[in-house]
Tab-separated table of C-alpha atoms in Angstrom:
chain	number	residue	atom	x	y	z
A	408	UNK	CA	1.573	22.772	19.401
A	409	UNK	CA	0.428	25.397	18.040
A	410	UNK	CA	4.076	25.745	16.006
A	411	UNK	CA	3.379	22.201	14.388
A	412	UNK	CA	1.661	21.131	11.864
A	413	UNK	CA	0.673	17.516	13.545
A	414	UNK	CA	-0.679	16.691	10.570
A	415	UNK	CA	1.897	16.265	8.476
A	416	UNK	CA	3.575	15.317	11.658
A	417	UNK	CA	1.362	11.893	11.898
A	418	UNK	CA	1.778	11.968	7.878
A	419	UNK	CA	5.546	11.416	8.331
A	420	UNK	CA	5.399	9.219	11.649
A	421	UNK	CA	3.100	7.007	9.509
A	422	UNK	CA	5.453	6.425	6.294
A	423	UNK	CA	8.367	5.105	8.120
A	424	UNK	CA	6.117	2.244	9.670
A	425	UNK	CA	7.087	-1.156	8.157
A	426	UNK	CA	6.106	-4.625	7.445
A	427	UNK	CA	6.639	-6.034	11.574
A	428	UNK	CA	4.705	-3.102	12.562
A	429	UNK	CA	7.846	-1.056	14.046
A	430	UNK	CA	9.079	2.004	12.819
A	431	UNK	CA	12.716	3.235	11.194
A	432	UNK	CA	14.411	7.006	11.226
A	433	UNK	CA	12.543	7.262	7.329
A	434	UNK	CA	10.451	5.637	5.010
A	435	UNK	CA	11.951	2.238	3.851
A	436	UNK	CA	14.163	2.042	7.000
A	437	UNK	CA	14.839	-0.586	9.652
A	438	UNK	CA	12.952	-0.684	12.414
A	439	UNK	CA	14.457	0.569	15.963
A	440	UNK	CA	12.891	-0.416	19.607
A	441	UNK	CA	14.141	3.684	20.003
A	442	UNK	CA	12.117	4.988	17.223
A	443	UNK	CA	9.078	2.862	18.024
A	444	UNK	CA	8.834	4.015	21.625
A	445	UNK	CA	9.088	7.691	20.606
A	446	UNK	CA	6.800	7.109	17.555
A	447	UNK	CA	4.270	5.087	19.695
A	448	UNK	CA	4.334	7.679	22.178
A	449	UNK	CA	3.904	11.104	19.114
A	450	UNK	CA	0.923	8.706	17.509
A	451	UNK	CA	-0.968	8.705	20.784
A	452	UNK	CA	-0.494	12.286	22.202
A	453	UNK	CA	-1.947	13.713	18.866
A	454	UNK	CA	-4.757	11.338	19.451
A	455	UNK	CA	-3.569	9.154	16.283
A	456	UNK	CA	-3.574	5.549	17.997
A	457	UNK	CA	-4.674	4.554	21.285
A	458	UNK	CA	-2.631	1.645	23.274
A	459	UNK	CA	-3.895	-0.922	23.820
A	460	UNK	CA	-2.695	-4.777	25.277
A	461	UNK	CA	-1.246	-6.202	22.011
A	462	UNK	CA	-0.437	-9.734	22.921
A	463	UNK	CA	1.533	-9.914	18.214
A	464	UNK	CA	2.558	-5.894	18.839
A	465	UNK	CA	3.682	-6.578	22.254
A	466	UNK	CA	5.887	-9.809	20.850
A	467	UNK	CA	7.460	-8.068	18.131
A	468	UNK	CA	8.717	-5.482	20.456
A	469	UNK	CA	10.008	-7.600	22.593
A	470	UNK	CA	11.530	-9.733	19.570
A	471	UNK	CA	13.011	-6.487	18.405
A	472	UNK	CA	13.954	-5.503	21.919
A	473	UNK	CA	15.894	-8.711	22.782
A	474	UNK	CA	17.716	-8.299	19.205
A	475	UNK	CA	18.773	-4.759	20.258
A	476	UNK	CA	20.745	-6.233	23.107
A	477	UNK	CA	21.900	-8.862	21.763
A	478	UNK	CA	23.608	-7.538	19.456
A	479	UNK	CA	25.451	-4.181	22.310
A	480	UNK	CA	25.845	-7.827	24.999
A	481	UNK	CA	27.955	-10.095	22.051
């Protein structure tokens, strides 16, 4: 990870966080379940966030994932 400016990467990821707790592909873009997964994984690996069981975040993730699936199916 020496080739990556971890602080800048974390700063960018946090700037992509939205009001609903999700993450978009850039600041101001809508949250997406795949990006939430990747962003939380990266923040966890870098030690920026400790993932815990949080019912509010879990509910948001389930809602967003269900919406994505419903858009694909219907």
